[in-house]
Short mmCIF file of C-alpha atoms and ligand atoms in Angstrom, two decimals:
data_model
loop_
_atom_site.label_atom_id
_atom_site.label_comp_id
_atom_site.label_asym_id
_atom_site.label_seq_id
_atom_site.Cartn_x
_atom_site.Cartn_y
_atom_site.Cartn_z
CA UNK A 79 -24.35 -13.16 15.07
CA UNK A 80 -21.42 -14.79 15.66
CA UNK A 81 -18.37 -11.94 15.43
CA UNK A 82 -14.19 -13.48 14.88
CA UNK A 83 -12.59 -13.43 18.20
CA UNK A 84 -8.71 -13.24 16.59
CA UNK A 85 -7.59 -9.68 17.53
CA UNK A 86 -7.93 -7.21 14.50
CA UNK A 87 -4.51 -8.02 12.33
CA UNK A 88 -1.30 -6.62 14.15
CA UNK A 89 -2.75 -6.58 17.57
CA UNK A 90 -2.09 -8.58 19.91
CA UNK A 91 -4.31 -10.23 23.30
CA UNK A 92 -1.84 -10.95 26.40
CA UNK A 93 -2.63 -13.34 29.54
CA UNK A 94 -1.17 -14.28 32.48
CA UNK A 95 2.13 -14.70 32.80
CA UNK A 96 2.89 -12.46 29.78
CA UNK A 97 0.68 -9.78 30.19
CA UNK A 98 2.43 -9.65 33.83
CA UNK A 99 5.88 -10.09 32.47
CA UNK A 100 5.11 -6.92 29.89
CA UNK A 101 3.64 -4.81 33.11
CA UNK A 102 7.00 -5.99 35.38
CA UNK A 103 9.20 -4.69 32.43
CA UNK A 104 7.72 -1.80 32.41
CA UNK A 105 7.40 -1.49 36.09
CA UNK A 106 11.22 -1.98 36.38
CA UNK A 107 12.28 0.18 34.14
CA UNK A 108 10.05 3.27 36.23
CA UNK A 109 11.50 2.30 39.07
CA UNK A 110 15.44 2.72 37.80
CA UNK A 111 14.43 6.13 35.31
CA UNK A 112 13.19 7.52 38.97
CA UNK A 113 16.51 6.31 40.74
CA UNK A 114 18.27 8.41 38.06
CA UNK A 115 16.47 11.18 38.88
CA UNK A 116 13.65 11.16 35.62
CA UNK A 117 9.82 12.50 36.50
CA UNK A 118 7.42 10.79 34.12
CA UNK A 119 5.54 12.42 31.29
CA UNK A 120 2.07 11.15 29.78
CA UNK A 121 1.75 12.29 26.31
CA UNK A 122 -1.50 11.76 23.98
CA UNK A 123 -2.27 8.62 22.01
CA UNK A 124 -3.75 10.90 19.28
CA UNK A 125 -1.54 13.68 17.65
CA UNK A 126 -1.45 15.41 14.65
CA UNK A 127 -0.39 14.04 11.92
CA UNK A 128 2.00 17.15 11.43
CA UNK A 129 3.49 16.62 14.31
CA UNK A 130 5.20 13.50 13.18
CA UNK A 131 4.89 14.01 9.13
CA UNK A 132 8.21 16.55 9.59
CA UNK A 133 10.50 14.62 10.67
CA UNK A 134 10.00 11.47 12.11
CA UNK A 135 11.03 10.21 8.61
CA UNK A 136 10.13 7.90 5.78
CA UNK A 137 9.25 4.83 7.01
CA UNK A 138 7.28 5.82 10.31
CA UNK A 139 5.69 8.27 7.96
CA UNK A 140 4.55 5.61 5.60
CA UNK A 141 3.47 3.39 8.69
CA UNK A 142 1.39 6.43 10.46
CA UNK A 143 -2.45 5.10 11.53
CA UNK A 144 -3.69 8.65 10.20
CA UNK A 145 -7.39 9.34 9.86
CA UNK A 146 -9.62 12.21 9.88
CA UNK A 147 -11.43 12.80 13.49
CA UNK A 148 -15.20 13.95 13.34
CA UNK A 149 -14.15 17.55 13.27
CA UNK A 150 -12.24 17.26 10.27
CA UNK A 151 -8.81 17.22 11.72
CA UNK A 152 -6.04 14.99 10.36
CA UNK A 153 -4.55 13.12 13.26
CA UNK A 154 -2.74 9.89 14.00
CA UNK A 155 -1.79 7.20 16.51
CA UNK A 156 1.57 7.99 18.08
CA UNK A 157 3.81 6.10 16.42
CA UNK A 158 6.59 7.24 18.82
CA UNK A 159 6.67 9.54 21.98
CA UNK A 160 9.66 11.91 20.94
CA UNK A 161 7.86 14.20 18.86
CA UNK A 162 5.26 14.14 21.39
CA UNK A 163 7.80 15.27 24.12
CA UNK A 164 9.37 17.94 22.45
CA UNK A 165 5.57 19.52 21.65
CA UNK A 166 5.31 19.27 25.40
CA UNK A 167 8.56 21.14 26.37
CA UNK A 168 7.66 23.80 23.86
CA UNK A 169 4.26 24.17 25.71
CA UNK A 170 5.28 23.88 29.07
CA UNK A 171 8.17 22.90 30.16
CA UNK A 172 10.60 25.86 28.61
CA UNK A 173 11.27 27.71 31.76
CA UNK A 174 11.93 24.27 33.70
CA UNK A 175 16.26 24.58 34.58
CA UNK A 176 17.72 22.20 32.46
CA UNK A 177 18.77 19.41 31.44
CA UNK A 178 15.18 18.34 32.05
CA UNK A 179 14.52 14.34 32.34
CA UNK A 180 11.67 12.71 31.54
CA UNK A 181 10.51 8.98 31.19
CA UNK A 182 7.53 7.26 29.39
CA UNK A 183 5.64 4.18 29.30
CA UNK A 184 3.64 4.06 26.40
CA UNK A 185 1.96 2.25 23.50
CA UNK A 186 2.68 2.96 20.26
CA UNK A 187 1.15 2.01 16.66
CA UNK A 188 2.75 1.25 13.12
CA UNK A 189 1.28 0.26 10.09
CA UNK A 190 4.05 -1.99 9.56
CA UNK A 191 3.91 -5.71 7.82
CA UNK A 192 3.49 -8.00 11.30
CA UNK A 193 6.04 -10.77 11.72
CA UNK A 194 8.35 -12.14 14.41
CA UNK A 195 8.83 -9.21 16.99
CA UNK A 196 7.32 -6.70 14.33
CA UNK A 197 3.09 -5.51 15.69
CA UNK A 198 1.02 -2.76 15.05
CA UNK A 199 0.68 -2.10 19.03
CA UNK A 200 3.84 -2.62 21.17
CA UNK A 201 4.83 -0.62 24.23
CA UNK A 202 7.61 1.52 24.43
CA UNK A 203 9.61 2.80 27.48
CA UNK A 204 12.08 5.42 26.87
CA UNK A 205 13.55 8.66 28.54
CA UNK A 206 14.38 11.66 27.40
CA UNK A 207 17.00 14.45 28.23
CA UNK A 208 16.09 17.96 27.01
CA UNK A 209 18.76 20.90 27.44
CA UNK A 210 21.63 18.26 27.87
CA UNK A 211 24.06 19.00 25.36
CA UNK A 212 27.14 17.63 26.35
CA UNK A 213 28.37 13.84 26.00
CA UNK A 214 27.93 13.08 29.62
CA UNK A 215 24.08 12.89 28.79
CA UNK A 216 24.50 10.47 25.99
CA UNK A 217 26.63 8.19 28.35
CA UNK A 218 23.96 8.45 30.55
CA UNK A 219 21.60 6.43 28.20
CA UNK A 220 24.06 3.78 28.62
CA UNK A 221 24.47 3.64 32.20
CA UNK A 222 20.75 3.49 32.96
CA UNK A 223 20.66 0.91 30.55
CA UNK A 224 23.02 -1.04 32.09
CA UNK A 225 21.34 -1.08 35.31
CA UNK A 226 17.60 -1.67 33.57
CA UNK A 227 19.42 -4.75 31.81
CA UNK A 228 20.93 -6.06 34.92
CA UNK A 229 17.77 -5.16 37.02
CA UNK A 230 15.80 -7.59 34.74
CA UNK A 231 18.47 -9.97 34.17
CA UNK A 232 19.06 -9.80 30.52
CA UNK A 233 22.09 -11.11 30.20
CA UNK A 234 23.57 -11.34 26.38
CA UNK A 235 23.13 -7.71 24.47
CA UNK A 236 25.58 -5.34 22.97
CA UNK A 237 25.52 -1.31 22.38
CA UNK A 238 25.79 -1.02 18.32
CA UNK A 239 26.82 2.68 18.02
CA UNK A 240 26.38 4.88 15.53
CA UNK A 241 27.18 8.64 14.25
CA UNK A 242 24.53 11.07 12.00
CA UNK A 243 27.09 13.27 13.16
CA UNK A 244 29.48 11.75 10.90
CA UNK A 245 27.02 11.57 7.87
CA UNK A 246 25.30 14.68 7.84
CA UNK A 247 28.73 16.71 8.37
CA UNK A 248 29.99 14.73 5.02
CA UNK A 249 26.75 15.22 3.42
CA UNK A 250 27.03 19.08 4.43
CA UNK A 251 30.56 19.46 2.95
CA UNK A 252 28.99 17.98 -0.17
CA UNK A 253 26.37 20.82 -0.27
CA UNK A 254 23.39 18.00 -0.18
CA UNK A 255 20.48 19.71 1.32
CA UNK A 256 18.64 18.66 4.68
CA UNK A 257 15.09 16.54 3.02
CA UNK A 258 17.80 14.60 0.84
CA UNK A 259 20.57 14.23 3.48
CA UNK A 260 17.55 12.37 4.88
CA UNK A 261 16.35 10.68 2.34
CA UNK A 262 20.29 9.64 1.65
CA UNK A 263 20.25 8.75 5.52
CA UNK A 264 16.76 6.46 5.28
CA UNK A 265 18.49 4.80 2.64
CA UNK A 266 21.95 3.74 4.46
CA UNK A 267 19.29 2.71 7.12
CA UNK A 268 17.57 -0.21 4.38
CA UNK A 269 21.30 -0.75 3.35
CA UNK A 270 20.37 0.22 -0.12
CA UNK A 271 24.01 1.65 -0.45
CA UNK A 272 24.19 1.49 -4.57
CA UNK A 273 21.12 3.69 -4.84
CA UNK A 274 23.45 6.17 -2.88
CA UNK A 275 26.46 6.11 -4.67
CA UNK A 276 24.18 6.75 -7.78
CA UNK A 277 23.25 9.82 -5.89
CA UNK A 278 25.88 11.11 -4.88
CA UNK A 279 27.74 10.15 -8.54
CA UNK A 280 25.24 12.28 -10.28
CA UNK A 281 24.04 14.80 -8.61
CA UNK A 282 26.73 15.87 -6.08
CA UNK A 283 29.77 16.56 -7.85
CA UNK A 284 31.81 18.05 -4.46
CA UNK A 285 31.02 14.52 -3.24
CA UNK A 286 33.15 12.15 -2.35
CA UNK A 287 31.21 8.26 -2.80
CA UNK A 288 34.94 6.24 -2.33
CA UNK A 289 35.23 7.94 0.55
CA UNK A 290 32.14 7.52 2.47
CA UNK A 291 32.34 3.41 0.96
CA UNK A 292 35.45 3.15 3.10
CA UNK A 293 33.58 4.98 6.22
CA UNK A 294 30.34 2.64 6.24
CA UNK A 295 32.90 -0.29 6.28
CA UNK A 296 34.35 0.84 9.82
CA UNK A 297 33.07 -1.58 12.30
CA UNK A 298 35.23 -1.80 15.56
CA UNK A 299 35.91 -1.62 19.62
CA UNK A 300 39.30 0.25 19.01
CA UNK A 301 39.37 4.07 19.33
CA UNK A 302 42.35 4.21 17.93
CA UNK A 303 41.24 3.23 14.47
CA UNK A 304 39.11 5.95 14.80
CA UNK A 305 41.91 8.40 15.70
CA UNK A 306 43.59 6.99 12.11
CA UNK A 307 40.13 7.66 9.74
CA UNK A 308 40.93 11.39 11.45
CA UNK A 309 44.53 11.64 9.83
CA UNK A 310 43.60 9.32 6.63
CA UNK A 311 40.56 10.11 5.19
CA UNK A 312 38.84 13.12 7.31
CA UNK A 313 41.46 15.36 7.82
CA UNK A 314 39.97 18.01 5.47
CA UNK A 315 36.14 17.99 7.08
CA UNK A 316 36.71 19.57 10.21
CA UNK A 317 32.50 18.74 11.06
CA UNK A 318 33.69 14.99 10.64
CA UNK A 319 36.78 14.83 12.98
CA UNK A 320 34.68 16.41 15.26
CA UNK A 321 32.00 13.75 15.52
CA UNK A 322 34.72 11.23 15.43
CA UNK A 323 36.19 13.14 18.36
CA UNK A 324 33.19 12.79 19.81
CA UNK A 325 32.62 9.31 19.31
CA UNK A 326 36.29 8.53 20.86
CA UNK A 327 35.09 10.44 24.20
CA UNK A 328 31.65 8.18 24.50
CA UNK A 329 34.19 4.96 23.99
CA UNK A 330 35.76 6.31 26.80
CA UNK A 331 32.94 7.64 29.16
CA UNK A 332 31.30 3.96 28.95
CA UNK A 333 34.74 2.17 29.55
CA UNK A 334 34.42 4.79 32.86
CA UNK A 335 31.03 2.45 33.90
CA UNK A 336 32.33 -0.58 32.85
CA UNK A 337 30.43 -0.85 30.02
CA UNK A 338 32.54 -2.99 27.70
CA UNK A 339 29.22 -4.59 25.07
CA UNK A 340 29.56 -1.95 22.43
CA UNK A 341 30.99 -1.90 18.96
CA UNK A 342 31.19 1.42 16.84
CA UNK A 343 29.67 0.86 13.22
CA UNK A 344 30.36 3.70 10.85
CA UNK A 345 27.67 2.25 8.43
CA UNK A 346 25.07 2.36 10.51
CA UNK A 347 21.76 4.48 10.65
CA UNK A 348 18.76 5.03 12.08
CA UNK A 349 15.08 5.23 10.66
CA UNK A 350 13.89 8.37 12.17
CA UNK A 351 14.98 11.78 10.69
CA UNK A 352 15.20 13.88 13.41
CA UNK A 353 18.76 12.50 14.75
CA UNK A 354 22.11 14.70 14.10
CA UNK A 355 24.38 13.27 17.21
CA UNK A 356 25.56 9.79 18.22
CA UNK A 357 22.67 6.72 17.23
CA UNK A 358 22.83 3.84 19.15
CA UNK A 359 20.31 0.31 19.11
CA UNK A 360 20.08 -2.78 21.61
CA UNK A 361 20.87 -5.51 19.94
CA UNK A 362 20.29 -9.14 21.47
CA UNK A 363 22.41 -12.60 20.05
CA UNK A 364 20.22 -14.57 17.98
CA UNK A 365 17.86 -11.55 17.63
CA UNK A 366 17.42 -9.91 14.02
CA UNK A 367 15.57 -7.16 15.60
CA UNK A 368 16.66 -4.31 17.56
CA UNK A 369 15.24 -3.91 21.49
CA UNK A 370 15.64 -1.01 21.72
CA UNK A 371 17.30 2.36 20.19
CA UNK A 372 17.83 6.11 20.09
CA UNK A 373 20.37 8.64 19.81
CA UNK A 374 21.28 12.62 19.88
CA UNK A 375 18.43 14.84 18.21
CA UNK A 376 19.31 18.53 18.51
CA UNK A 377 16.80 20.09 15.99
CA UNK A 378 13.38 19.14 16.85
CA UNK A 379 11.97 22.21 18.81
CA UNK A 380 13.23 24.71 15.91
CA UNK A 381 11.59 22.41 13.16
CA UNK A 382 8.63 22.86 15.36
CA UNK A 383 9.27 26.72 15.42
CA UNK A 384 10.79 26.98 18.65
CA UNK A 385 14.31 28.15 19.64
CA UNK A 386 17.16 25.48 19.98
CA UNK A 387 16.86 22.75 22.12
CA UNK A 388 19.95 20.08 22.53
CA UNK A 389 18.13 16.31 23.30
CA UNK A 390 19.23 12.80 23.65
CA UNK A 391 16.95 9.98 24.62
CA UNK A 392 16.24 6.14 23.73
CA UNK A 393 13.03 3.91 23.62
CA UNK A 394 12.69 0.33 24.57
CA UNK A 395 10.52 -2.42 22.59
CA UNK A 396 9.09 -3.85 25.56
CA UNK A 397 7.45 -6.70 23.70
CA UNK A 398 10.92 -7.75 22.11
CA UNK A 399 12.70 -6.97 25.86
CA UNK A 400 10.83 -9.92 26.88
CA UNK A 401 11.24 -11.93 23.34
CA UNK A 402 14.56 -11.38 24.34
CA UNK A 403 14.81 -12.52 27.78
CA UNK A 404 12.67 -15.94 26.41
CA UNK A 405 15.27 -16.70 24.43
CA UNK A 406 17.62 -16.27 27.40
CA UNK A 407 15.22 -18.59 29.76
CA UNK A 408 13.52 -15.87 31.93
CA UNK A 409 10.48 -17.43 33.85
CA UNK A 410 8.86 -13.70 35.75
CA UNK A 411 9.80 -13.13 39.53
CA UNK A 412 6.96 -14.25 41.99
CA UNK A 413 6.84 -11.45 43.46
CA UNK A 414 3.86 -12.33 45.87
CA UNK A 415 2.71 -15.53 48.03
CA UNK A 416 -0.55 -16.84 46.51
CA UNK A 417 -3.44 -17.89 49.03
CA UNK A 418 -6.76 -19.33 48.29
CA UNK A 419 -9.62 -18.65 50.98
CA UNK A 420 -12.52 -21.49 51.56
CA UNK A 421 -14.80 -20.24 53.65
CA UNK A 422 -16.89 -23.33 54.03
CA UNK A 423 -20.09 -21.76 55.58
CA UNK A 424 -22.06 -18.29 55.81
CA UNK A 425 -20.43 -17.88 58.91
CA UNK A 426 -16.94 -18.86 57.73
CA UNK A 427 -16.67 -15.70 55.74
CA UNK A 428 -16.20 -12.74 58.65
CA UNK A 429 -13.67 -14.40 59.94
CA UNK A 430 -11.52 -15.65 56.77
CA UNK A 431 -12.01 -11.99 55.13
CA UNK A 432 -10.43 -10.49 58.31
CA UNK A 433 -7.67 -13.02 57.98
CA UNK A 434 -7.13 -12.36 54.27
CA UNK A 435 -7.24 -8.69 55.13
CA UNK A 436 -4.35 -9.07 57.41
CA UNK A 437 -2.40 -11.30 55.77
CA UNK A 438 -2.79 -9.16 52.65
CA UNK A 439 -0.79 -6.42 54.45
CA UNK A 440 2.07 -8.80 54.66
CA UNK A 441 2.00 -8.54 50.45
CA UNK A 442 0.18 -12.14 50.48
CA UNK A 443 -1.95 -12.19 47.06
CA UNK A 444 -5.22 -14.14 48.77
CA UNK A 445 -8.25 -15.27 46.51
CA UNK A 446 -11.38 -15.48 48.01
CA UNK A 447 -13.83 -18.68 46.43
CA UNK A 448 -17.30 -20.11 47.04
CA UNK A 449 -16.76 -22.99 49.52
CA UNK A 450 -20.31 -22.98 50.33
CA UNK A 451 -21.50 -24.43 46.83
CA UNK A 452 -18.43 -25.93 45.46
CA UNK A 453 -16.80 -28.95 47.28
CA UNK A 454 -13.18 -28.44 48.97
CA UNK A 455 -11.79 -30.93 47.00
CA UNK A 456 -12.64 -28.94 44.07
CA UNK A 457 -11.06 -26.34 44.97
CA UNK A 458 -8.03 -28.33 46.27
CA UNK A 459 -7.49 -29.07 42.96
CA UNK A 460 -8.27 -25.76 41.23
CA UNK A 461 -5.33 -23.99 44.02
CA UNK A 462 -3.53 -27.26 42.85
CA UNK A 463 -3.64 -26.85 39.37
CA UNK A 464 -3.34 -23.06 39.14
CA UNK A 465 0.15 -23.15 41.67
CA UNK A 466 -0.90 -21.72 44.50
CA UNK A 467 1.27 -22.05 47.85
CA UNK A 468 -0.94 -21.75 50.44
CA UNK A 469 -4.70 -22.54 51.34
CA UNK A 470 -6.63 -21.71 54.22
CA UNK A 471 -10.19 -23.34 55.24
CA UNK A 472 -12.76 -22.02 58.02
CA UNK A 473 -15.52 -24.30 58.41
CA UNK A 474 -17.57 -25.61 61.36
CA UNK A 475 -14.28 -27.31 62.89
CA UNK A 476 -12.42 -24.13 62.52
CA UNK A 477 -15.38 -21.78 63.84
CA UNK A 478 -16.10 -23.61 66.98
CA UNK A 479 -12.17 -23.55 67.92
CA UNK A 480 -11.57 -19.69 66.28
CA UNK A 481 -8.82 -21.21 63.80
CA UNK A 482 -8.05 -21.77 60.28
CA UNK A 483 -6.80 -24.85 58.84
CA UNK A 484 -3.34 -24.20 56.87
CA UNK A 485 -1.79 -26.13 54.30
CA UNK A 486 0.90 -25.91 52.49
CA UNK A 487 0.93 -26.86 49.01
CA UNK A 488 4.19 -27.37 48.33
CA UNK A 489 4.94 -29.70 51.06
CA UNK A 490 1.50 -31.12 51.65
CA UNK A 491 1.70 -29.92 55.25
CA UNK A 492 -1.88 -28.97 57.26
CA UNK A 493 -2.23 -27.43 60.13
CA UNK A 494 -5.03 -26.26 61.98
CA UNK A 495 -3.87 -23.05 64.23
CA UNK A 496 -5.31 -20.50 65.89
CA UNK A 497 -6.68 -17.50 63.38
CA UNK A 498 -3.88 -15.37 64.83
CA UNK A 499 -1.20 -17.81 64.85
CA UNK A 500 -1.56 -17.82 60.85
CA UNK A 501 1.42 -15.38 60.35
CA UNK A 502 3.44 -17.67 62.48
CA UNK A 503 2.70 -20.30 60.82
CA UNK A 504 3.70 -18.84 57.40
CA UNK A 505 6.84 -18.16 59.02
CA UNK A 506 7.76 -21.26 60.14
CA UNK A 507 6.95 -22.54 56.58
CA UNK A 508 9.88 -19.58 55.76
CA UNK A 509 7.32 -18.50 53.52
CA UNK A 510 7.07 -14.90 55.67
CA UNK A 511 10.93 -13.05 56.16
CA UNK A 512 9.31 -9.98 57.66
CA UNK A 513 9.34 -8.43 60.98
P1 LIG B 810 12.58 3.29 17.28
O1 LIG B 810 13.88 2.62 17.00
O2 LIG B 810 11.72 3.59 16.14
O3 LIG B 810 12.95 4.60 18.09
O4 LIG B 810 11.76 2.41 18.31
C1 LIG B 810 12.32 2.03 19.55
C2 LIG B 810 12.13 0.54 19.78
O5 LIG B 810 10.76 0.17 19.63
C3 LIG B 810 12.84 -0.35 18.80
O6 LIG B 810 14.20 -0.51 19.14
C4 LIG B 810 12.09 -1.65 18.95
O7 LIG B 810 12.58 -2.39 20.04
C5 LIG B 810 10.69 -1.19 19.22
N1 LIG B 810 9.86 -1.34 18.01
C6 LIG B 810 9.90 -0.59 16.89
N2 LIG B 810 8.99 -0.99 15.99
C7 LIG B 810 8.35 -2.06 16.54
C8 LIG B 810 7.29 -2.92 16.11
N3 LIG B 810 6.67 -2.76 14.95
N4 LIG B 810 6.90 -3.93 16.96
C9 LIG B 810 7.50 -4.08 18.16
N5 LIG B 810 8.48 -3.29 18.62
C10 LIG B 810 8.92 -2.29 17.83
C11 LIG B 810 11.99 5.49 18.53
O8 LIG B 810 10.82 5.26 18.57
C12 LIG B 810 12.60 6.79 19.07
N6 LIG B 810 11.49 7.65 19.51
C13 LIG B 810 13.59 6.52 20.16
C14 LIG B 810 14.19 7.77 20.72
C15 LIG B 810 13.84 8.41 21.84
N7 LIG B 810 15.17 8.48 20.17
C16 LIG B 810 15.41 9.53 20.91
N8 LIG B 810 14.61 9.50 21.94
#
């Protein structure tokens, strides 16, 4: 039987370099969340469906992988980690001092359409702050972003920022109800701003739809037009100036780090249901999709029963991360000095193994290949052909003398040193900075 070797639709096979690329994103970004302080969590790939069906909101809900598991249960492939996060704090982590900081690496499915940037499977990478409820924790997002951006050279992105804040505390004054402030909100997310003027027009007669046209026009760097929607069109929604208030003091707590990339856009919302605070997304030049997003979410633990919980956090796209730094010419660090070990006889083998063993300590990536049945030249070629620096042969020349011969593929140099001369001979090649 012959079975189809494409992936199932959606999903997605990675090689070398990308599949190293991916893992070094990733990598990076656990390195800086632990700088800031963050302890990782591991969450399940399988949840309930519940647990995302509340509030994760429309369009995850519609893209869920749900099925029923042998027991009966109705569960689903994590979609996002959030919900997942909160379920744990409620479990476990109450009693923790807060605010509480957590990091994930994870994959993550949707049901969605696949296109350009857009898979069923992608990994996220995202951080959460539970129990921080003042601004300083939602500059924060931005500062570690900064120095994840910078850490993997991604140099072209900007901070579009957003309020629900804003939104639901008009939608409140206008006595619209939580599920349809949602609904309302999932639509200014598709940009399907007619079907909510109809809304508001007919059902919502304390509503005010010129108004809120004017707001989702606002698109700008300057606080001070901010400060003016206050006095021009807010001024009677206290909730409102409040959020802009708040918005005004993140402008000013990223100007504090330097962070300059960020535009405020008043019509701009987010997907998932579960925000109330600032929103923010990643957005890349040339990109039509997002890299990365997240925002202020203080409700979650009550809608899961629990007592209030304020929360702030963002996730990463890891596979559009590196779409993005493609575009911007990113070839992956080496990291490591590749090595290819011929041992050319039985014998050869004791000795080139200890040799690899040490050198390996020195971070030297060393591959070990059958000289005994394949000629050198072959393999030559194959270190040739597959980039690798350095090669190192023990064969009847090499035993009787207790050497290796070196060479160096970049420069065509050979040597043939004493076994423990190797290291200095890396040096001198400047391939070895170490002690
Ligand atoms: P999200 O915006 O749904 O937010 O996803 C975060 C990131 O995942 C997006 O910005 C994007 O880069 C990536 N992404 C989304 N869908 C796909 C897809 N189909 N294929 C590839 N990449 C995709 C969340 O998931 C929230 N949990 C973020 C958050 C954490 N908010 C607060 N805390």
């Amino acid at each position: 039987m012959k079975i189809p070797l494409e992936p199932v639709r959606g999903m997605r096979d990675y090689t070398p370099p990308d599949s190293e690329s991916l893992t070094w994103l990733t990598d990076v970004f656990k390195e800086i969340a632990m700088s800031y302080g963050y302890r990782e969590v591991k969450t399940p790939t399988i949840e309930l469906f519940l647990l995302f069906a509340l509030k994760s909101g429309e369009e995850i809900r519609r893209s869920m992988y749900v099925f029923k598991d042998k027991a009966g249960r109705e569960v689903a492939l994590r979609p996002e980690v959030t919900p997942s996060v909160i379920r744990i704090y409620l479990r476990k982590l109450q009693a923790e001092p807060k605010p509480i900081k957590l990091y994930y690496i994870a994959n993550v499915f949707r049901y969605d359409e696949p296109q350009f940037g857009r898979y069923r499977e992608f990994w996220q990478a995202g951080i959460e702050i539970l129990g921080g409820d003042t601004l300083i924790y939602d500059a924060e997002l931005f500062y570690l972003l900064k120095d994840y951006y910078n850490a993997i050279n991604l140099k072209e992105y900007n901070f579009k920022i957003g309020s629900m804040a804003l939104l639901r505390a008009l939608f409140r004054a206008w006595n619209i109800d939580e599920d349809e402030q949602d609904y309302l909100l999932h639509l200014l997310d598709k940009k399907i701003i007619n079907e909510v003027m109809k809304i508001l027009q007919v059902k919502y007669p304390k509503a005010n739809p010129e108004l809120l046209n004017e707001l989702l026009k606002v698109r700008t760097q300057d606080p001070n037009e901010l400060m003016k929607l206050e006095s021009d069109l807010l001024s009677k929604y206290n909730e409102a100036v409040k959020a802009i208030n708040d918005l005004v003091e993140l402008m000013d707590f990223l100007k504090s780090y330097n962070i300059n990339n960020f535009y405020i856009d008043l019509g701009f919302a987010r997907g998932l249901a579960y925000y109330n605070g600032m929103i923010f997304e990643v957005e890349v030049p040339g990109l039509r999709i997002s890299i990365g997003g997240g925002g202020r979410y203080d409700n979650l633990t009550q809608i899961y029963g629990g007592p209030p919980l304020s929360s702030t956090g963002f996730a990463l796209g890891i596979e559009r991360t590196y779409l993005a730094l493609q575009k911007q010419g990113f070839s992956i660090p080496i990291t490591k000095l590749r090595a290819l070990a011929i041992p050319l006889k039985r014998e050869a083998l004791k000795p080139i193994l200890k040799l690899s063993s040490m050198l390996r300590k020195y971070g030297i990536a060393i591959e070990l290949c059958d000289g005994m049945n394949l000629s050198i030249k072959r393999w030559f070629s194959y270190a040739n052909k597959k980039g690798l620096e350095i090669v190192l042969v023990i064969g009847d020349k090499e035993l009787a003398r207790n050497s290796v011969t070196m060479k160096n593929m970049k420069t065509g140099e050979q040597q043939m040193v004493k076994i423990d001369e190797a290291l200095e001979v890396l040096r001198s090649w400047h391939y070895l900075k170490m002690k």
